[in-house]
XYZ file of C-alpha atoms in Angstrom:
367
model
C -82.375 -42.126 26.863
C -83.749 -45.685 27.066
C -87.565 -46.101 27.543
C -89.415 -49.365 28.166
C -93.098 -50.063 27.326
C -95.094 -53.154 28.315
C -98.074 -54.705 26.472
C -100.078 -56.725 29.006
C -102.062 -58.552 26.311
C -99.192 -60.115 24.433
C -96.604 -59.705 27.174
C -93.922 -58.106 24.957
C -91.237 -55.675 26.035
C -90.259 -52.961 23.537
C -86.999 -50.980 23.878
C -86.590 -47.672 22.128
C -83.223 -45.849 21.980
C -83.633 -42.081 21.535
C -80.235 -40.761 20.434
C -79.673 -37.103 19.627
C -77.699 -36.466 16.445
C -74.146 -35.184 17.018
C -73.986 -31.421 16.482
C -70.960 -29.913 14.740
C -69.376 -26.555 14.006
C -66.350 -25.153 12.183
C -63.019 -23.639 13.206
C -61.121 -20.941 11.281
C -57.433 -20.515 12.177
C -55.303 -17.536 11.097
C -51.673 -17.036 12.166
C -48.829 -14.547 12.133
C -46.776 -15.465 10.166
C -48.767 -17.365 7.509
C -47.993 -20.861 6.206
C -48.005 -22.470 9.658
C -48.808 -26.161 10.230
C -52.076 -26.503 12.175
C -53.080 -29.477 14.348
C -56.505 -29.800 15.997
C -56.652 -32.363 18.813
C -53.287 -33.742 17.553
C -54.651 -34.296 14.011
C -52.942 -32.412 11.159
C -55.408 -30.071 9.406
C -53.233 -28.153 6.897
C -51.403 -24.821 6.779
C -52.791 -21.478 7.889
C -55.056 -19.799 7.073
C -57.294 -22.868 7.229
C -60.933 -23.698 8.015
C -61.622 -27.034 9.733
C -65.171 -28.255 9.143
C -67.543 -30.554 11.052
C -65.876 -30.546 14.449
C -67.835 -31.819 17.413
C -69.311 -29.144 19.637
C -67.117 -28.361 22.637
C -63.513 -27.577 23.500
C -60.647 -28.345 21.083
C -56.885 -27.896 21.387
C -55.059 -26.190 18.525
C -51.298 -26.459 17.987
C -49.515 -24.134 15.537
C -45.951 -25.017 14.557
C -43.375 -23.565 12.146
C -39.630 -23.992 11.745
C -37.779 -21.178 13.514
C -40.722 -20.341 15.806
C -41.936 -21.576 19.188
C -44.977 -23.872 19.084
C -48.219 -22.166 20.138
C -51.144 -23.921 21.858
C -54.673 -22.483 22.003
C -57.956 -23.909 23.311
C -61.085 -22.943 21.368
C -64.775 -23.697 21.929
C -66.804 -24.826 18.897
C -70.541 -24.078 18.805
C -73.181 -25.898 16.767
C -73.685 -24.493 13.272
C -71.140 -21.695 13.794
C -67.561 -20.950 12.728
C -65.207 -20.032 15.571
C -62.275 -17.807 14.529
C -58.887 -18.150 16.221
C -55.898 -15.849 15.663
C -52.453 -17.057 16.768
C -49.146 -15.155 16.801
C -45.999 -17.315 16.907
C -42.860 -16.040 18.631
C -39.541 -16.516 16.789
C -36.854 -18.596 18.460
C -34.016 -16.230 19.375
C -30.578 -17.794 18.979
C -27.742 -16.303 21.001
C -24.017 -16.705 21.579
C -21.166 -14.911 23.376
C -18.118 -12.805 22.471
C -14.889 -12.801 24.504
C -12.698 -9.730 23.825
C -9.042 -9.180 24.712
C -6.906 -6.174 23.751
C -3.257 -5.223 23.543
C -2.796 -3.089 25.589
C -5.445 -3.711 28.234
C -7.678 -0.942 29.556
C -9.454 -0.338 26.254
C -13.117 0.598 25.978
C -15.088 -2.068 24.123
C -18.097 -1.327 21.908
C -20.411 -3.865 20.284
C -22.253 -2.357 17.308
C -21.421 1.104 18.754
C -22.851 0.214 22.203
C -20.407 0.422 25.151
C -19.878 -2.974 26.837
C -17.000 -2.466 29.286
C -13.237 -2.077 29.722
C -10.683 -4.849 29.192
C -8.692 -5.819 32.278
C -8.315 -9.287 30.791
C -10.902 -11.167 28.692
C -14.186 -9.220 28.559
C -17.179 -11.532 28.077
C -20.198 -10.124 26.227
C -23.065 -12.591 26.642
C -26.509 -12.868 25.064
C -25.432 -11.678 21.617
C -27.851 -12.516 18.803
C -26.602 -14.889 16.129
C -25.071 -13.179 13.086
C -22.396 -10.618 12.223
C -21.427 -7.898 14.697
C -18.785 -5.160 14.872
C -16.460 -5.114 17.899
C -14.492 -1.892 18.443
C -11.763 -1.019 20.967
C -10.701 2.536 21.833
C -8.082 3.956 24.212
C -6.608 7.452 24.608
C -3.362 7.967 22.604
C -4.173 4.899 20.453
C -5.926 4.465 17.158
C -9.245 2.647 17.338
C -9.245 -1.015 16.356
C -12.316 -2.843 15.089
C -13.275 -6.216 13.693
C -16.424 -7.810 12.280
C -17.121 -11.175 13.915
C -19.693 -13.900 13.393
C -21.648 -15.232 16.390
C -23.068 -18.777 16.397
C -25.816 -20.192 18.596
C -24.487 -21.381 21.962
C -20.862 -20.642 21.005
C -18.300 -18.112 22.292
C -16.412 -16.142 19.632
C -12.862 -15.090 20.608
C -11.708 -11.616 19.495
C -8.248 -10.083 20.022
C -7.711 -6.445 19.039
C -4.316 -4.713 18.816
C -4.318 -0.930 19.262
C -1.544 1.102 17.596
C -0.110 4.201 19.368
C -0.756 7.452 17.539
C 2.987 8.301 17.553
C 3.986 5.036 15.891
C 6.354 5.381 12.908
C 4.629 2.519 11.032
C 1.233 4.150 10.803
C -0.722 3.637 7.565
C -2.555 6.872 6.602
C -6.239 6.371 7.304
C -9.516 8.219 7.295
C -13.123 7.482 8.173
C -16.283 6.731 6.222
C -19.740 7.723 7.444
C -22.504 5.914 5.531
C -26.225 6.691 5.649
C -28.637 4.295 3.930
C -32.326 4.254 3.103
C -33.644 1.791 4.193
C -31.811 0.881 7.392
C -30.079 -2.407 8.069
C -27.908 -2.471 4.937
C -24.554 -4.284 4.861
C -21.489 -2.129 4.172
C -18.489 -3.544 2.280
C -15.230 -1.715 1.516
C -12.936 -3.341 -1.052
C -14.905 -6.568 -0.590
C -14.593 -6.641 3.223
C -17.722 -6.535 5.374
C -17.618 -3.596 7.819
C -20.998 -3.726 9.534
C -24.694 -2.863 9.239
C -26.436 0.504 9.252
C -28.412 -0.533 12.350
C -30.057 2.886 12.845
C -29.592 4.064 9.289
C -25.925 5.037 9.690
C -22.529 3.403 10.176
C -19.158 4.985 10.979
C -16.195 3.000 9.640
C -12.884 4.164 11.068
C -9.262 3.415 10.147
C -9.997 3.031 6.437
C -6.741 3.204 4.421
C -6.622 6.473 2.498
C -6.981 6.478 -1.273
C -9.523 5.151 -3.770
C -11.848 2.490 -2.373
C -14.831 0.526 -3.680
C -17.969 0.818 -1.558
C -20.655 -1.853 -1.894
C -23.983 -1.747 -0.029
C -26.324 -4.765 0.037
C -29.685 -5.589 1.568
C -32.113 -8.431 0.959
C -34.919 -7.293 -1.339
C -32.867 -4.459 -2.872
C -30.410 -4.105 -5.751
C -26.730 -3.812 -4.802
C -25.358 -0.261 -4.524
C -21.804 0.308 -5.849
C -19.704 3.492 -5.644
C -16.035 4.420 -5.924
C -15.026 6.681 -3.023
C -11.913 8.600 -2.003
C -10.738 8.319 1.613
C -8.702 11.303 2.821
C -6.181 10.965 5.656
C -7.519 12.124 9.043
C -10.824 13.170 7.432
C -14.315 11.713 7.205
C -15.947 10.887 3.875
C -19.752 10.980 3.833
C -21.956 8.782 1.621
C -25.752 8.928 1.478
C -27.189 5.935 -0.416
C -30.802 5.223 -1.358
C -31.302 1.588 -2.362
C -33.639 0.509 -5.166
C -36.130 -2.195 -4.288
C -35.723 -5.372 -6.306
C -38.551 -7.423 -7.779
C -38.373 -11.051 -6.721
C -39.941 -14.069 -8.362
C -40.127 -17.599 -6.940
C -40.054 -20.712 -9.132
C -40.718 -24.320 -8.067
C -39.903 -27.085 -10.561
C -42.421 -29.486 -8.989
C -45.129 -26.785 -8.771
C -45.646 -26.813 -5.013
C -46.168 -29.642 -2.535
C -45.530 -32.630 -4.822
C -43.991 -35.198 -2.510
C -43.326 -37.747 -5.283
C -41.187 -35.478 -7.498
C -37.860 -33.961 -6.464
C -38.166 -30.208 -6.949
C -35.889 -27.197 -6.759
C -37.164 -23.811 -5.558
C -35.374 -20.708 -6.848
C -35.863 -17.039 -5.943
C -34.599 -14.581 -8.561
C -34.316 -10.794 -8.632
C -35.495 -8.687 -11.544
C -31.919 -8.741 -12.863
C -32.268 -12.576 -12.949
C -29.650 -13.100 -10.229
C -30.372 -16.095 -7.999
C -30.752 -15.015 -4.363
C -32.012 -18.286 -2.862
C -32.168 -21.885 -4.021
C -33.196 -25.070 -2.215
C -33.835 -28.625 -3.418
C -36.046 -31.268 -1.812
C -34.076 -33.897 0.139
C -34.585 -36.949 2.357
C -33.479 -36.344 5.942
C -33.824 -40.091 6.642
C -35.344 -43.187 5.009
C -38.957 -42.013 5.437
C -38.868 -38.217 5.985
C -38.905 -35.783 3.060
C -38.001 -32.102 3.422
C -40.231 -30.495 0.774
C -39.478 -26.895 -0.254
C -42.101 -24.632 -1.834
C -42.762 -20.967 -2.672
C -44.364 -19.075 0.212
C -45.916 -15.626 0.354
C -43.664 -12.703 -0.488
C -41.593 -14.784 -2.954
C -39.817 -16.540 -0.099
C -38.906 -20.194 0.358
C -40.654 -22.337 2.966
C -40.232 -25.998 3.889
C -42.388 -28.808 5.221
C -41.413 -32.189 6.679
C -43.499 -35.032 5.213
C -43.514 -38.705 6.212
C -43.457 -40.840 3.053
C -45.759 -43.901 3.338
C -43.459 -46.118 1.244
C -40.075 -44.567 2.075
C -37.961 -41.647 0.824
C -35.086 -41.744 -1.678
C -33.254 -39.231 -3.916
C -35.278 -36.242 -2.721
C -38.765 -37.686 -3.283
C -41.221 -40.191 -1.816
C -41.199 -43.668 -3.333
C -44.259 -44.461 -5.448
C -46.659 -47.361 -4.989
C -44.140 -49.754 -3.473
C -46.876 -51.448 -1.477
C -49.137 -51.760 -4.521
C -46.336 -53.279 -6.595
C -45.644 -55.848 -3.882
C -49.325 -56.783 -3.931
C -49.114 -57.275 -7.702
C -46.105 -59.556 -7.294
C -47.887 -61.516 -4.573
C -51.020 -61.758 -6.736
C -49.018 -62.975 -9.728
C -47.320 -65.552 -7.512
C -50.676 -66.733 -6.166
C -52.061 -66.997 -9.713
C -49.112 -69.160 -10.766
C -49.697 -71.520 -7.816
C -53.410 -71.690 -8.626
C -52.795 -72.557 -12.270
C -50.267 -75.230 -11.258
C -52.810 -76.833 -8.930
C -55.480 -76.734 -11.639
C -53.155 -78.458 -14.117
C -52.312 -81.170 -11.575
C -55.992 -81.724 -10.767
C -56.825 -81.840 -14.488
C -54.064 -84.395 -15.095
C -55.363 -86.607 -12.269
C -58.904 -86.285 -13.606
C -57.854 -87.254 -17.138
C -55.887 -90.240 -15.840
C -58.813 -91.352 -13.677
C -61.251 -90.903 -16.562
C -59.042 -92.945 -18.895
C -58.850 -95.718 -16.326
C -62.642 -95.728 -15.910
C -63.096 -96.007 -19.679
C -60.719 -98.977 -19.841
C -62.539 -100.710 -16.967
C -65.885 -100.120 -18.686
C -64.617 -101.575 -21.986
C -63.244 -104.637 -20.166
C -66.619 -105.340 -18.552
C -68.384 -105.087 -21.915
C -66.013 -107.653 -23.472
C -66.611 -110.095 -20.622
C -70.381 -109.675 -21.022
C -70.243 -110.604 -24.718
C -68.365 -113.794 -23.972
């Protein structure tokens, strides 16, 4: 507020500006998952959980962003002298594709991961399938079941053609079935090195397995591989109940975290020293560095960083601007010294001439 006071004796006007000091508060941001980039009013403030200090009192916009998740926006009110806590849950980006199934003969029942999807009267389109591996199975009375594991990509349609063999065929290979139960769920089942599906609800039935001795391998991230030799009997079901042993993981980063000026490699190893994940820092363009680091739970996370002096060979360039200043300074110094030498040479020549003139005048005076 501006106030004016008048002094009638000396006729002076005095202006006084009463300005209240800006009041500030703090903002604490926690997210699910952790290690999320946090922006407050479009200014980067670090990764969650993070406390942002000395924010002006009032409303602020928070943006939380992480690769593989949808950005989240939250408005929070900061009060003077207080810390406002904000909790944000990010939603993962779900990637989906399609599967188109045809069978020979037509009229077969189609199952996707043991869920009925329809009957083939031509191509049967199964839409909205999550990205990854899935088991497609076809069944028809008087025919043996046919199945295939397919991979679905985001926005793509995977084509599957299944041929069903009549039960009275003379070229039938003796087969049996395998029923696998795993603890925990979601384990990948391999028979003789071929992927057969996941134990989505803790179990998986694999049909039409050639009879005889087979090698069963069960894998799951975070657990040691399970191996067993099994015997498949014709027209019978073999049962396997497997309990997986949790593996101890350790994460190693050669540049010890977020060091943008050193190319690092992040490696996740199991307790048996097998490498399960490995990523190296790289430049996605001339200025952007993709920096990998160890996150919580011995997992690998990444962060995009804009290098101030450019990016090359998996690291930010160092002090390019400073070096150019040194070159410019050295160049300027050379020019300065050259000018000084020229000025000194002119001064010496002028001084010599003045001395000669002075000596000539003295000689004339003596005469």
